[in-house]
Short mmCIF file of C-alpha atoms and ligand atoms in Angstrom, two decimals:
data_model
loop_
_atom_site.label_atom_id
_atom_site.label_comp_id
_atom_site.label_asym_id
_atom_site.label_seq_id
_atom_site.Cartn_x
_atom_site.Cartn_y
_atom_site.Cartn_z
CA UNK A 1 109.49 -124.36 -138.37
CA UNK A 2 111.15 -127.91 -139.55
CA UNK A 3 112.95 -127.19 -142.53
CA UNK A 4 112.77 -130.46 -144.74
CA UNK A 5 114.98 -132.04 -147.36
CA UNK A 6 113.44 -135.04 -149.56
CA UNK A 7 116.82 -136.24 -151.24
CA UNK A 8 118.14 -138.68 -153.78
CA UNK A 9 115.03 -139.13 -156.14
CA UNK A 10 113.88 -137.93 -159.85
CA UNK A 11 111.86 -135.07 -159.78
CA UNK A 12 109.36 -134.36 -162.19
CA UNK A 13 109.12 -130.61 -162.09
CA UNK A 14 107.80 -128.49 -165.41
CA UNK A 15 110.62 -128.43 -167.83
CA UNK A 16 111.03 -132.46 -167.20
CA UNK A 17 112.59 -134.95 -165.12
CA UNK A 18 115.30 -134.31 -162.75
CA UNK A 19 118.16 -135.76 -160.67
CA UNK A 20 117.73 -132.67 -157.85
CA UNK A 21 116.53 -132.27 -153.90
CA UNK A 22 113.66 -130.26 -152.74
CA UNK A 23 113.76 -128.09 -149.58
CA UNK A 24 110.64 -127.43 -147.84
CA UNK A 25 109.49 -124.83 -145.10
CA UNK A 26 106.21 -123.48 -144.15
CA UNK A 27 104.74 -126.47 -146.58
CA UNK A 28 105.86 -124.91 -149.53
CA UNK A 29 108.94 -126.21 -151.91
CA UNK A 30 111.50 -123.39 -150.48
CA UNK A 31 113.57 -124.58 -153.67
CA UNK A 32 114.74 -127.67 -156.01
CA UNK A 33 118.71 -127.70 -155.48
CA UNK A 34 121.26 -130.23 -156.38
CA UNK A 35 121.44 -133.44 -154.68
CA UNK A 36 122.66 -132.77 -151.91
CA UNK A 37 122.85 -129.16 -151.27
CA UNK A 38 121.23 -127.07 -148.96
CA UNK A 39 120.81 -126.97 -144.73
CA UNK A 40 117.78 -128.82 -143.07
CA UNK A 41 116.62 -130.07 -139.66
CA UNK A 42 115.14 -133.58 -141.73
CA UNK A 43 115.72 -135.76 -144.44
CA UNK A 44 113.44 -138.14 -145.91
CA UNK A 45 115.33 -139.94 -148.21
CA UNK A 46 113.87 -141.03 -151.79
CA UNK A 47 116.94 -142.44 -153.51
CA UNK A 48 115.68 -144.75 -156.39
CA UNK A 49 112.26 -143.11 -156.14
CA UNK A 50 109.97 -140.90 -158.13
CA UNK A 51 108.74 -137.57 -157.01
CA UNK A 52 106.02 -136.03 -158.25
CA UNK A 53 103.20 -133.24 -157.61
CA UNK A 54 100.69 -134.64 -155.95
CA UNK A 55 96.92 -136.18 -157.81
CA UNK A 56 94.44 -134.00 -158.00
CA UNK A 57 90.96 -135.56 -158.50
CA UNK A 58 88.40 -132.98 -159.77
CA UNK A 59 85.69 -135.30 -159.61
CA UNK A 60 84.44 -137.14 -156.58
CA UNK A 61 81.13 -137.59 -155.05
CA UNK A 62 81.14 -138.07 -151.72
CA UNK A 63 78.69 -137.84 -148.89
CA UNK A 64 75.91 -137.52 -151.97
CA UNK A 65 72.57 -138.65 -153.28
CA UNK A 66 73.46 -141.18 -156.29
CA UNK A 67 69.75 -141.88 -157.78
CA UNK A 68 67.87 -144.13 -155.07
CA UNK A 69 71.76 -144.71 -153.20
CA UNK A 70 73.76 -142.21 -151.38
CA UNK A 71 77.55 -142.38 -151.40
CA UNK A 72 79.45 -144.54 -149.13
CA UNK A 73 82.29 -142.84 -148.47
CA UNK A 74 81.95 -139.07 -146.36
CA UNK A 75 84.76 -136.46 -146.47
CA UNK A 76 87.16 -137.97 -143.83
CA UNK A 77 86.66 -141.51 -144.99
CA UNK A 78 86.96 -140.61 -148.99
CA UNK A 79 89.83 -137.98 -148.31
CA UNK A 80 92.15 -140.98 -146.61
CA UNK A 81 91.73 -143.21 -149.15
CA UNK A 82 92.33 -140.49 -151.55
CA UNK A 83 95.66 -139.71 -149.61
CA UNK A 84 96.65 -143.54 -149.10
CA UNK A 85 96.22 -143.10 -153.20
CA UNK A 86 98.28 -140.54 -153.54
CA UNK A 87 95.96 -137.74 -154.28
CA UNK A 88 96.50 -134.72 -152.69
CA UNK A 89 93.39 -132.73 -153.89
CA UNK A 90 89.79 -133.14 -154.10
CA UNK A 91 87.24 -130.98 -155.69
CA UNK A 92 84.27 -132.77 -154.84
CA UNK A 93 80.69 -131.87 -156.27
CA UNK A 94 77.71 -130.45 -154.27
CA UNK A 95 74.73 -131.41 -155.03
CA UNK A 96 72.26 -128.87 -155.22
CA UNK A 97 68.91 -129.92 -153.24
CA UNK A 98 65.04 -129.25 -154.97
CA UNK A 99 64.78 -125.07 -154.06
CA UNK A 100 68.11 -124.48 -152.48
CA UNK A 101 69.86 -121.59 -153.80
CA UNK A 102 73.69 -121.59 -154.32
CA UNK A 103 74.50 -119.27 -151.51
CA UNK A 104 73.00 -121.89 -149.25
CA UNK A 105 74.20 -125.13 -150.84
CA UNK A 106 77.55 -123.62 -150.88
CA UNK A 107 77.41 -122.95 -147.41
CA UNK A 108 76.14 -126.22 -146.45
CA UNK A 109 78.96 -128.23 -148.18
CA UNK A 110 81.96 -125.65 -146.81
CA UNK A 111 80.17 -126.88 -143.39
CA UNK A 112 79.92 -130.42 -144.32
CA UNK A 113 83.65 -130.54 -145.20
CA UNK A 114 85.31 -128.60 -143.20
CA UNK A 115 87.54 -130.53 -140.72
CA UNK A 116 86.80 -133.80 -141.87
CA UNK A 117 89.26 -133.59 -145.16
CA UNK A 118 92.80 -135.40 -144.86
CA UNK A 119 93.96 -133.41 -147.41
CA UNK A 120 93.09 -129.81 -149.17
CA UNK A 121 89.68 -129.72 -151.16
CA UNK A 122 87.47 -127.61 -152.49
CA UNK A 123 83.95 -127.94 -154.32
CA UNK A 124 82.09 -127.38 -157.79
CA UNK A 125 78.06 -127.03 -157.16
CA UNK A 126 75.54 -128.16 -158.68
CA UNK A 127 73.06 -126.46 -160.98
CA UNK A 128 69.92 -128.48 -161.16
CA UNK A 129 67.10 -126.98 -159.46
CA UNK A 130 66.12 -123.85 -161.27
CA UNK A 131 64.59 -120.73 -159.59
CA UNK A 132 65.15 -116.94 -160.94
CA UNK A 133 68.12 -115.41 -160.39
CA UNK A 134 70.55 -118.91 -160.34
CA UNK A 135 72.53 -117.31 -162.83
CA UNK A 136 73.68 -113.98 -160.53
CA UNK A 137 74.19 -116.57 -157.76
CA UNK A 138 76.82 -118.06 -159.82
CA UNK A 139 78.43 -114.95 -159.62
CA UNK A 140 78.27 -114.91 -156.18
CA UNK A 141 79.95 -117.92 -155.47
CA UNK A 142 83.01 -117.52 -158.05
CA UNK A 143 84.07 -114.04 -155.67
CA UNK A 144 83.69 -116.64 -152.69
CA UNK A 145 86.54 -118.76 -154.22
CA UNK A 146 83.85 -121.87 -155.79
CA UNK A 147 84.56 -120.68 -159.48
CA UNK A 148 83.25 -123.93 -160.87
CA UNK A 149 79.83 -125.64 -161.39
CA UNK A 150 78.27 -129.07 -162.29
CA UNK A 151 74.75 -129.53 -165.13
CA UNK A 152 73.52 -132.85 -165.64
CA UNK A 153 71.85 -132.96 -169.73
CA UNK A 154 70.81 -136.55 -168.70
CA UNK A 155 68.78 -137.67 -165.28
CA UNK A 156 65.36 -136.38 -166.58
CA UNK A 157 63.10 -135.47 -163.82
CA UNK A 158 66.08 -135.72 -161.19
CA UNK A 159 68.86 -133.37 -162.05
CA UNK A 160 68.70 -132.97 -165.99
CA UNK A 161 68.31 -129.29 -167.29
CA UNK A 162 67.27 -128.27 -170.43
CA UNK A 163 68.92 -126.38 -173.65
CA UNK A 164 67.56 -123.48 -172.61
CA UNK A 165 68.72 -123.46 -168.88
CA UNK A 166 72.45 -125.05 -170.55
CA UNK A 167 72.54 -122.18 -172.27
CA UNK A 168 72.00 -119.49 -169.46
CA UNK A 169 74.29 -121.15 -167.38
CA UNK A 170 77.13 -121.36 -170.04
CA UNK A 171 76.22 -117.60 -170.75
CA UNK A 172 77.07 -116.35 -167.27
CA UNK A 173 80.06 -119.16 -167.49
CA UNK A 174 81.33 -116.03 -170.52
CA UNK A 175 80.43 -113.73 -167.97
CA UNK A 176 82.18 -114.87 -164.70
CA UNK A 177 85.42 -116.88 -166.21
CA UNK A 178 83.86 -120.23 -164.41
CA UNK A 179 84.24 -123.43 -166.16
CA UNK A 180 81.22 -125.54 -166.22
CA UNK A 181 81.43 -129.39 -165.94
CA UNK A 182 78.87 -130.73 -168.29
CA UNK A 183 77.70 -134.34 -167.65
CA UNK A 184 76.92 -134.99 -171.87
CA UNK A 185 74.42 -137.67 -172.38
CA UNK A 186 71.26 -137.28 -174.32
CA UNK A 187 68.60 -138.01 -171.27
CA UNK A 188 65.31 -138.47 -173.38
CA UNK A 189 66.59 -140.78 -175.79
CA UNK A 190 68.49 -142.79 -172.90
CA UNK A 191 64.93 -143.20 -171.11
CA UNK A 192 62.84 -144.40 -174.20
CA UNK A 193 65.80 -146.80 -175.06
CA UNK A 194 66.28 -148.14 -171.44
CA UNK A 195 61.54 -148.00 -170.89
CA UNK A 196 62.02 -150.21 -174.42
CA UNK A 197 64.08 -152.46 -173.11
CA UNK A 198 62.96 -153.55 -170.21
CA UNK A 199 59.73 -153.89 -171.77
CA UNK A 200 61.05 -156.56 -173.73
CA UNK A 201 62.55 -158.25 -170.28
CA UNK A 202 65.59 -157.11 -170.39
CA UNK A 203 66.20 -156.15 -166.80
CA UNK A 204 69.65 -157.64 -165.50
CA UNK A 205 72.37 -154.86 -164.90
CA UNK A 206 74.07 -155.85 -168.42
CA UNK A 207 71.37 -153.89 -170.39
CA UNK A 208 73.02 -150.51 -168.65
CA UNK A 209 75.48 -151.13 -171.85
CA UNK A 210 72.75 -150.85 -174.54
CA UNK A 211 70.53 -148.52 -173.22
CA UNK A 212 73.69 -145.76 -173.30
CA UNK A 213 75.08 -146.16 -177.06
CA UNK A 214 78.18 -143.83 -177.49
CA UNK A 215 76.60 -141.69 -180.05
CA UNK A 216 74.15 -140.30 -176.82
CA UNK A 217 77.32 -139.28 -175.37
CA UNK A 218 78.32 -137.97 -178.56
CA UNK A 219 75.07 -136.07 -179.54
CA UNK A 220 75.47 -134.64 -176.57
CA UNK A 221 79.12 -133.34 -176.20
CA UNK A 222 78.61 -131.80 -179.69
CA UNK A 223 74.95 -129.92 -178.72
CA UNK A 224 76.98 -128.65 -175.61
CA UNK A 225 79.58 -127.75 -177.29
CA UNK A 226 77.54 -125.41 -179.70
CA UNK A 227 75.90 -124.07 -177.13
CA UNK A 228 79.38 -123.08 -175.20
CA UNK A 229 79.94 -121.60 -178.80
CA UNK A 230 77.33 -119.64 -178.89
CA UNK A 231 77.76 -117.96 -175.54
CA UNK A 232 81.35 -117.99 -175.49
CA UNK A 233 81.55 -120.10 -172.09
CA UNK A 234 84.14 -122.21 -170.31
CA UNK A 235 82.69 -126.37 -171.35
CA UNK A 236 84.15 -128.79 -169.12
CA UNK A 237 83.27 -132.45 -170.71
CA UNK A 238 83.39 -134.60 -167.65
CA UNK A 239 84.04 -138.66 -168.21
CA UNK A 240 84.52 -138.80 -171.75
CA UNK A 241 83.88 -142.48 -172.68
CA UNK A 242 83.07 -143.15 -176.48
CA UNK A 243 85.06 -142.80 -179.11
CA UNK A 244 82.40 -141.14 -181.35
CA UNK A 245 82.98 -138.29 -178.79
CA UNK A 246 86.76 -137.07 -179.35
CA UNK A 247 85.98 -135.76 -182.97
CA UNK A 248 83.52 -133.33 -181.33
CA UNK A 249 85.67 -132.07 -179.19
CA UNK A 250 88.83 -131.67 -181.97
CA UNK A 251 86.46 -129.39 -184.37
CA UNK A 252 85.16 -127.34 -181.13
CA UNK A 253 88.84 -126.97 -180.49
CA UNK A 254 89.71 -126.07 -183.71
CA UNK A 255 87.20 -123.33 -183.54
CA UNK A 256 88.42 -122.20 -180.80
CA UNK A 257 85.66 -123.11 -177.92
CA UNK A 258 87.65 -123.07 -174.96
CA UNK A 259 86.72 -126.79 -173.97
CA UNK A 260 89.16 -129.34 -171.88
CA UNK A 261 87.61 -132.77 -171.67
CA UNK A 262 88.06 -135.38 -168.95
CA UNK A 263 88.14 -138.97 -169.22
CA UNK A 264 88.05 -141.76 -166.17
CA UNK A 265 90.74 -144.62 -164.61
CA UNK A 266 87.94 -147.25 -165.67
CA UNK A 267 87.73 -145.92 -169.69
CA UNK A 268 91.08 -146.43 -169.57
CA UNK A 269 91.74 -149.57 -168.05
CA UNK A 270 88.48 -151.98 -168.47
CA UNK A 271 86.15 -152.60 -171.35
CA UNK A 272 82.52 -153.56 -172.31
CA UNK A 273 83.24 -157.59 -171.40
CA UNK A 274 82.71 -156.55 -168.09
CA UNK A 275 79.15 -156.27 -168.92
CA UNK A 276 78.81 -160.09 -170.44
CA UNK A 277 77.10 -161.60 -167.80
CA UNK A 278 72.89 -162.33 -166.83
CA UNK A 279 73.99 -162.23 -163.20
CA UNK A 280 73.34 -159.05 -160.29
CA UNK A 281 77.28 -159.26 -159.94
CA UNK A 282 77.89 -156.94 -163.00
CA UNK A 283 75.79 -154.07 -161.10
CA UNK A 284 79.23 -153.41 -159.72
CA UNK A 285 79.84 -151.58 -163.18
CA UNK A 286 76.50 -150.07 -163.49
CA UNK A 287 78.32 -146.61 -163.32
CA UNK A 288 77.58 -143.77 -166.03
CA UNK A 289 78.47 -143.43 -168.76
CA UNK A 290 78.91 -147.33 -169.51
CA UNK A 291 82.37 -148.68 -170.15
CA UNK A 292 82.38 -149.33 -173.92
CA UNK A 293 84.90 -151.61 -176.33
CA UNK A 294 88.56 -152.31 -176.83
CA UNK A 295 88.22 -149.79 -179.48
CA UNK A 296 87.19 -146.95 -177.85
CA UNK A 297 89.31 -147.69 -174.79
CA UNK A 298 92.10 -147.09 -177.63
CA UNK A 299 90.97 -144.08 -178.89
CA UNK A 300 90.63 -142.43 -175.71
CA UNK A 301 94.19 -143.30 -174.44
CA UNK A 302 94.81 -141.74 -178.36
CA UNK A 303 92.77 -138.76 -177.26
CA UNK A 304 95.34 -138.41 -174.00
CA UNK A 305 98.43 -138.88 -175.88
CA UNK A 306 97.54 -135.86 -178.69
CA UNK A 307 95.63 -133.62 -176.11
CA UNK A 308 92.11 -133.63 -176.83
CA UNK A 309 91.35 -135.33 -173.29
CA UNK A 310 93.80 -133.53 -170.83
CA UNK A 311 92.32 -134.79 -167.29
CA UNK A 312 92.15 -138.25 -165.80
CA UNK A 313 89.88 -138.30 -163.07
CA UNK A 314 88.08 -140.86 -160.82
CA UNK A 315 84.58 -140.42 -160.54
CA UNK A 316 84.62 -141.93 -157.23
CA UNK A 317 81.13 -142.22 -156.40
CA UNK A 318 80.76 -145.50 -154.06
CA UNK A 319 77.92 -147.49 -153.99
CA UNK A 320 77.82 -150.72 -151.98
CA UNK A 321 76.41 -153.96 -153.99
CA UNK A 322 74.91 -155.23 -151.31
CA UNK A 323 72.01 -152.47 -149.61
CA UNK A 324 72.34 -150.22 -152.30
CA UNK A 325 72.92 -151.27 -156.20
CA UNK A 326 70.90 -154.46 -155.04
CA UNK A 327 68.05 -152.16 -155.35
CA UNK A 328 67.96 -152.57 -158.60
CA UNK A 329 67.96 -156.54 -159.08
CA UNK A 330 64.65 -156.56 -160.73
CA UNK A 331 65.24 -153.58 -163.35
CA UNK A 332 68.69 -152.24 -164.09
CA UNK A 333 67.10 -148.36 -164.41
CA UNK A 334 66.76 -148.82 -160.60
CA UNK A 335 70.83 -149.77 -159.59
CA UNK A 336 72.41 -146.43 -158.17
CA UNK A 337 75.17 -145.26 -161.04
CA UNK A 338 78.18 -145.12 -160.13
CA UNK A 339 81.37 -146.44 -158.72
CA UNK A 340 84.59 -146.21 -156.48
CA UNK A 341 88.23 -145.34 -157.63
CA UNK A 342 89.42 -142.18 -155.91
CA UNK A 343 92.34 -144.29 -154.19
CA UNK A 344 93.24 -146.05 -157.03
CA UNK A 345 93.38 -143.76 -159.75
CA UNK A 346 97.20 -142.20 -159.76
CA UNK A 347 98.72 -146.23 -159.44
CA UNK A 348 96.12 -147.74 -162.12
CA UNK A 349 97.36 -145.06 -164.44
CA UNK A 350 101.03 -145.11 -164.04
CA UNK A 351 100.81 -148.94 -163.79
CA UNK A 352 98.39 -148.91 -167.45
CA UNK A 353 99.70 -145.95 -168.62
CA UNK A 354 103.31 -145.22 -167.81
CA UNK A 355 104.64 -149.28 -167.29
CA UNK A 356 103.04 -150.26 -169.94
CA UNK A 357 104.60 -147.45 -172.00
CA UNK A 358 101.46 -145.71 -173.58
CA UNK A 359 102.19 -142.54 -172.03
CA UNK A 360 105.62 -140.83 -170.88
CA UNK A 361 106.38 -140.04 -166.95
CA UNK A 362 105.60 -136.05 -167.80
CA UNK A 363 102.27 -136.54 -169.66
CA UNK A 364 101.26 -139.26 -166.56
CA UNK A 365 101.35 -135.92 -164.19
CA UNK A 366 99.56 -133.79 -166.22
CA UNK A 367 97.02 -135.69 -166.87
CA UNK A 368 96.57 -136.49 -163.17
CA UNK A 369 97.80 -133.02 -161.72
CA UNK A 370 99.08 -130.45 -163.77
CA UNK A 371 96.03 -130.63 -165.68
CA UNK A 372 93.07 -130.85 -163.67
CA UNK A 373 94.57 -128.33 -161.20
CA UNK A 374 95.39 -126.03 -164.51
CA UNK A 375 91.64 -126.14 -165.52
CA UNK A 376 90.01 -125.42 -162.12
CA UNK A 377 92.09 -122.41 -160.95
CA UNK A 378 94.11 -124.26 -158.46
CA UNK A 379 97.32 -123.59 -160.72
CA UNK A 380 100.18 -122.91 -159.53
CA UNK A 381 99.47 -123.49 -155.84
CA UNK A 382 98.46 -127.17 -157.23
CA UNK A 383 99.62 -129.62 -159.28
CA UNK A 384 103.26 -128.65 -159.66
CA UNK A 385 106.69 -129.20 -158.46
CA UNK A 386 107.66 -125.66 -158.53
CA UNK A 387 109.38 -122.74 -155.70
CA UNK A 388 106.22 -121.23 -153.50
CA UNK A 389 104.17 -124.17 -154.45
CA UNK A 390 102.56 -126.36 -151.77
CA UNK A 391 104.60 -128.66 -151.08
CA UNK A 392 101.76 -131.60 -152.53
CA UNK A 393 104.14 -134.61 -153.63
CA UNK A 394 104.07 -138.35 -154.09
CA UNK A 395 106.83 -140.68 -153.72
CA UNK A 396 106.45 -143.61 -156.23
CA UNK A 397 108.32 -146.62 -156.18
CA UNK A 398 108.36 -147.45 -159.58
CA UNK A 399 109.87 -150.77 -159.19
CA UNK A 400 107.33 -151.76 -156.62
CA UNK A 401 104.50 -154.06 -157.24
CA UNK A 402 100.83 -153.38 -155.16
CA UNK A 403 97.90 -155.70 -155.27
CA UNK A 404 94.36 -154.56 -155.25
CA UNK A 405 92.09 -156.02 -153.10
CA UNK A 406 88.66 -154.20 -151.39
CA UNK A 407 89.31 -156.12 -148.73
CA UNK A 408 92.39 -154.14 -148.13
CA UNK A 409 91.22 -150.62 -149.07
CA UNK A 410 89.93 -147.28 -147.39
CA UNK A 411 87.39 -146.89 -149.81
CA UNK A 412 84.47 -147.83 -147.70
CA UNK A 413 82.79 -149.58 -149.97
CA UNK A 414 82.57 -153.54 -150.41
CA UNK A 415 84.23 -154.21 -153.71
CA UNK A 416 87.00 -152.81 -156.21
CA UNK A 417 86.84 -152.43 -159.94
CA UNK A 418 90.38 -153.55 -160.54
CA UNK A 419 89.87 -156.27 -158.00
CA UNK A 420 92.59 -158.78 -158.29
CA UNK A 421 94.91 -156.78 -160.24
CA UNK A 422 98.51 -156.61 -159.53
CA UNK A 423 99.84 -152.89 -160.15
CA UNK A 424 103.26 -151.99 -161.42
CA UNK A 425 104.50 -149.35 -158.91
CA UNK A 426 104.01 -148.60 -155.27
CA UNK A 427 103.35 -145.88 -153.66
CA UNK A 428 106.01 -144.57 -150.72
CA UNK A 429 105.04 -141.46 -149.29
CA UNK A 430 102.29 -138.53 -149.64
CA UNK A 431 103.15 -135.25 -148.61
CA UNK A 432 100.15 -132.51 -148.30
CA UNK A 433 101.53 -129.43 -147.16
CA UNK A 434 104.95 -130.82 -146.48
CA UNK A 435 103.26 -133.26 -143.53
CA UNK A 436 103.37 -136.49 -144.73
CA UNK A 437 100.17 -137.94 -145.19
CA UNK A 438 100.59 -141.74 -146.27
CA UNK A 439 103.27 -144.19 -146.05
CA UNK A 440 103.99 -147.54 -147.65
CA UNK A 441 100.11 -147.74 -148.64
CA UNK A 442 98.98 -146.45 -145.06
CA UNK A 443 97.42 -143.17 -144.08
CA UNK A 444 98.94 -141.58 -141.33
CA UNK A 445 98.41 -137.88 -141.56
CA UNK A 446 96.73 -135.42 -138.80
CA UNK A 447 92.88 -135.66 -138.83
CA UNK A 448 91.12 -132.76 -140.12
CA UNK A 449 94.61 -131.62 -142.03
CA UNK A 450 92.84 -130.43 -145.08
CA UNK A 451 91.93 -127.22 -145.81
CA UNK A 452 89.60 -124.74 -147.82
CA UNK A 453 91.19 -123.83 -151.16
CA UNK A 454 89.47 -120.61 -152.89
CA UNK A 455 90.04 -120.98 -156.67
CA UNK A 456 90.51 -118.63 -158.95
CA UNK A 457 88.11 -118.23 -162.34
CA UNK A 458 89.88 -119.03 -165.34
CA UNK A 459 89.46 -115.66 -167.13
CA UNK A 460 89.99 -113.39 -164.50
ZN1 ZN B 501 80.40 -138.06 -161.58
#
């Protein structure tokens, strides 16, 4: 097999930034040598250039049911544009259909995605349809290598559980080592303040932002995070968006509930004014939870810099405007949640985050790789520059400028939420497996190159 040198760049490996070389061979990093040492059949030269592990993105719906919509993007097209991106790793969420069993659902999504993925994935599923005996399926499916799973405490009559079922499923969470990804928003009091409102006639897609005050995130995150207490489970707090939220977490912490929380590209990088509008255009950020203020946009980049967010992910769940959110353009509770950002989330975030000198170069890959493959048992195949690991990596220019545009994305959806912007950094190349993937913005990699990963649960 090709051996494979990629010289002359800074490598970000664990103990820091590097001048060095990698070697690859079988699609793992053989070694990290000094520039220039070391025998190989092919060079790809990187001189001036970053290189780093490759994203991984622990939260993407694709191919699923979004309320009334049903996501845009399937595996092969939301895989590219997570490659053209720079991601190198999905773990996408199944969604569990009324009286399917785990067993079957994850049998259905291995099916659905195998062979269509550009690069390697792997799945969480869904707990939301409850039937005796859920809780020994769980089991079942961590030995199969899905050691993760997905509860919804808002959604009522859809996908919301209850306490009761939250804490059953965080119970055999203590039991099996699998980290739960709880979706923290307090569902009943969402519904009476969203039924009030539109009673009153407020029904554009701006009242999204009032009917989902911070504090029902925060309610939430701190009655799950009791719960996780009391059973001794593995909380994962996915999208993290209100600032009321982070002091939750830091006492759970402090007590020593194992919980890692997640934010999103979009808390990060946009803010409540995208809301202040009357017209249907602003369904485009009808995603969940709301964006919120300046303020808590600081306090969350806060929460990344001292650790009590650790995980940046996308929540790529694409909607179109037109056939799908336009549902909703005579009552805002009818607009499918959610929106797209699986390709854009490693540039946004070294553009916001690193350029603009909020965060260093080292916590930038934790937050979108070290990290999320850390939490999810994909550690150290994933999500590190490191001998025996895949050989995952992304070439950044960081003196390169790319413009955002839908119009010029694989994202098959028809608009962007950074639309316009003009991002510091560009991305060269993306390596899965040491094939390369993407290059200078376009995909180019095999079809069907992605494969299966089995995770491991993170107590075991
Ligand atoms: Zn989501």
């Amino acid at each position: 097999m090709t051996r494979l040198a990629i010289r002359g760049g800074t490598v970000v490996a664990e103990s820091g930034a590097l001048r060095a070389d990698l070697i690859i061979e079988d699609g793992l990093i053989e070694a990290i040598v000094e520039p220039g040492d070391g025998s190989v059949d092919e060079e790809i030269d990187s001189t001036g250039l970053l290189v780093l592990p490759g994203g991984v993105d622990v939260h993407t719906h694709m191919d699923s049911p979004s309320g009334k919509g049903h996501t845009t993007d399937t595996h092969l097209t939301g895989t590219r544009a997570a490659a053209a991106g720079g991601t190198t790793t999905v773990v996408d969420f199944a969604p569990q259909s009324a009286g399917e069993t785990l067993p079957a659902l994850a049998e259905r999504w291995s099916e659905k995605m195998a062979g269509e993925c550009a690069i390697d994935y792997s799945f969480h599923a869904t707990v939301s349809s409850w039937y005796d005996g859920i809780t020994d399926d769980m089991g079942r499916l961590v030995d199969a290598g899905i050691s993760s799973f997905k509860v919804y405490m808002a959604y009522k009559g859809a996908v919301m559980i209850d306490d009761g079922q939250l804490f059953q499923v965080l119970s055999a969470s203590a039991e099996f080592g699998s980290r739960v990804c709880i979706h923290a928003e307090n569902g009943d009091v969402i519904d009476v303040i969203a039924d009030r409102l539109v009673s009153e006639g407020k029904v554009a897609p701006r009242y999204h932002l009032p009917a989902r005050p911070g504090l029902t995130e925060a309610e939430a995150v701190h009655r799950a995070l009791v719960i996780a207490e009391l059973t001794g489970g593995y909380p994962y707090l996915v999208h993290m968006s209100a600032a009321e939220s982070l002091d939750h977490i830091r006492r759970a912490k402090e007590r020593g509930v194992p919980v890692v929380a997640e934010t999103c590209t979009h808390y990060l990088t946009l803010d409540q004014s995208v809301y202040d509008s009357d017209d249907f255009d602003v369904a485009r950020y009808v995603l969940t939870p709301p964006i919120k203020s300046q303020r808590d946009r600081d306090c969350l980049w806060g929460g990344i810099a001292d650790g009590t967010l650790s995980i940046v992910s996308s929540d790529h769940c694409p909607l179109c405007l037109v056939g799908q959110k336009d549902l909703g353009k005579g009552d805002f509770r009818d607009i499918p949640n959610g929106g797209p950002g699986v390709e854009n989330r490693v540039l946004v975030l070294f553009s916001e985050g690193v350029a603009q000198n909020r965060i260093t170069l080292e916590r930038f890959v934790e937050i979108v790789s070290t990290e999320p493959a850390r939490a999810f048992g994909l550690y150290p195949k994933k999500g590190v520059i490191a001998q025996g690991s895949d050989a995952d990596l992304l070439i950044l220019d960081p003196n390169g400028m790319t413009d955002i545009s839908a119009s010029a994305q694989y994202q098959n959806v028809d608009y962007n939420l950074w639309e316009g912007w003009e991002l510091k950094g560009k991305i060269n190349k993306v390596l899965s497996r040491g094939v390369v993937v993407a290059s200078d913005g376009e995909y180019v990699g095999p079809a069907g190159h992605g494969e299966f990963i089995p995770r491991k649960a993170v107590a075991r």
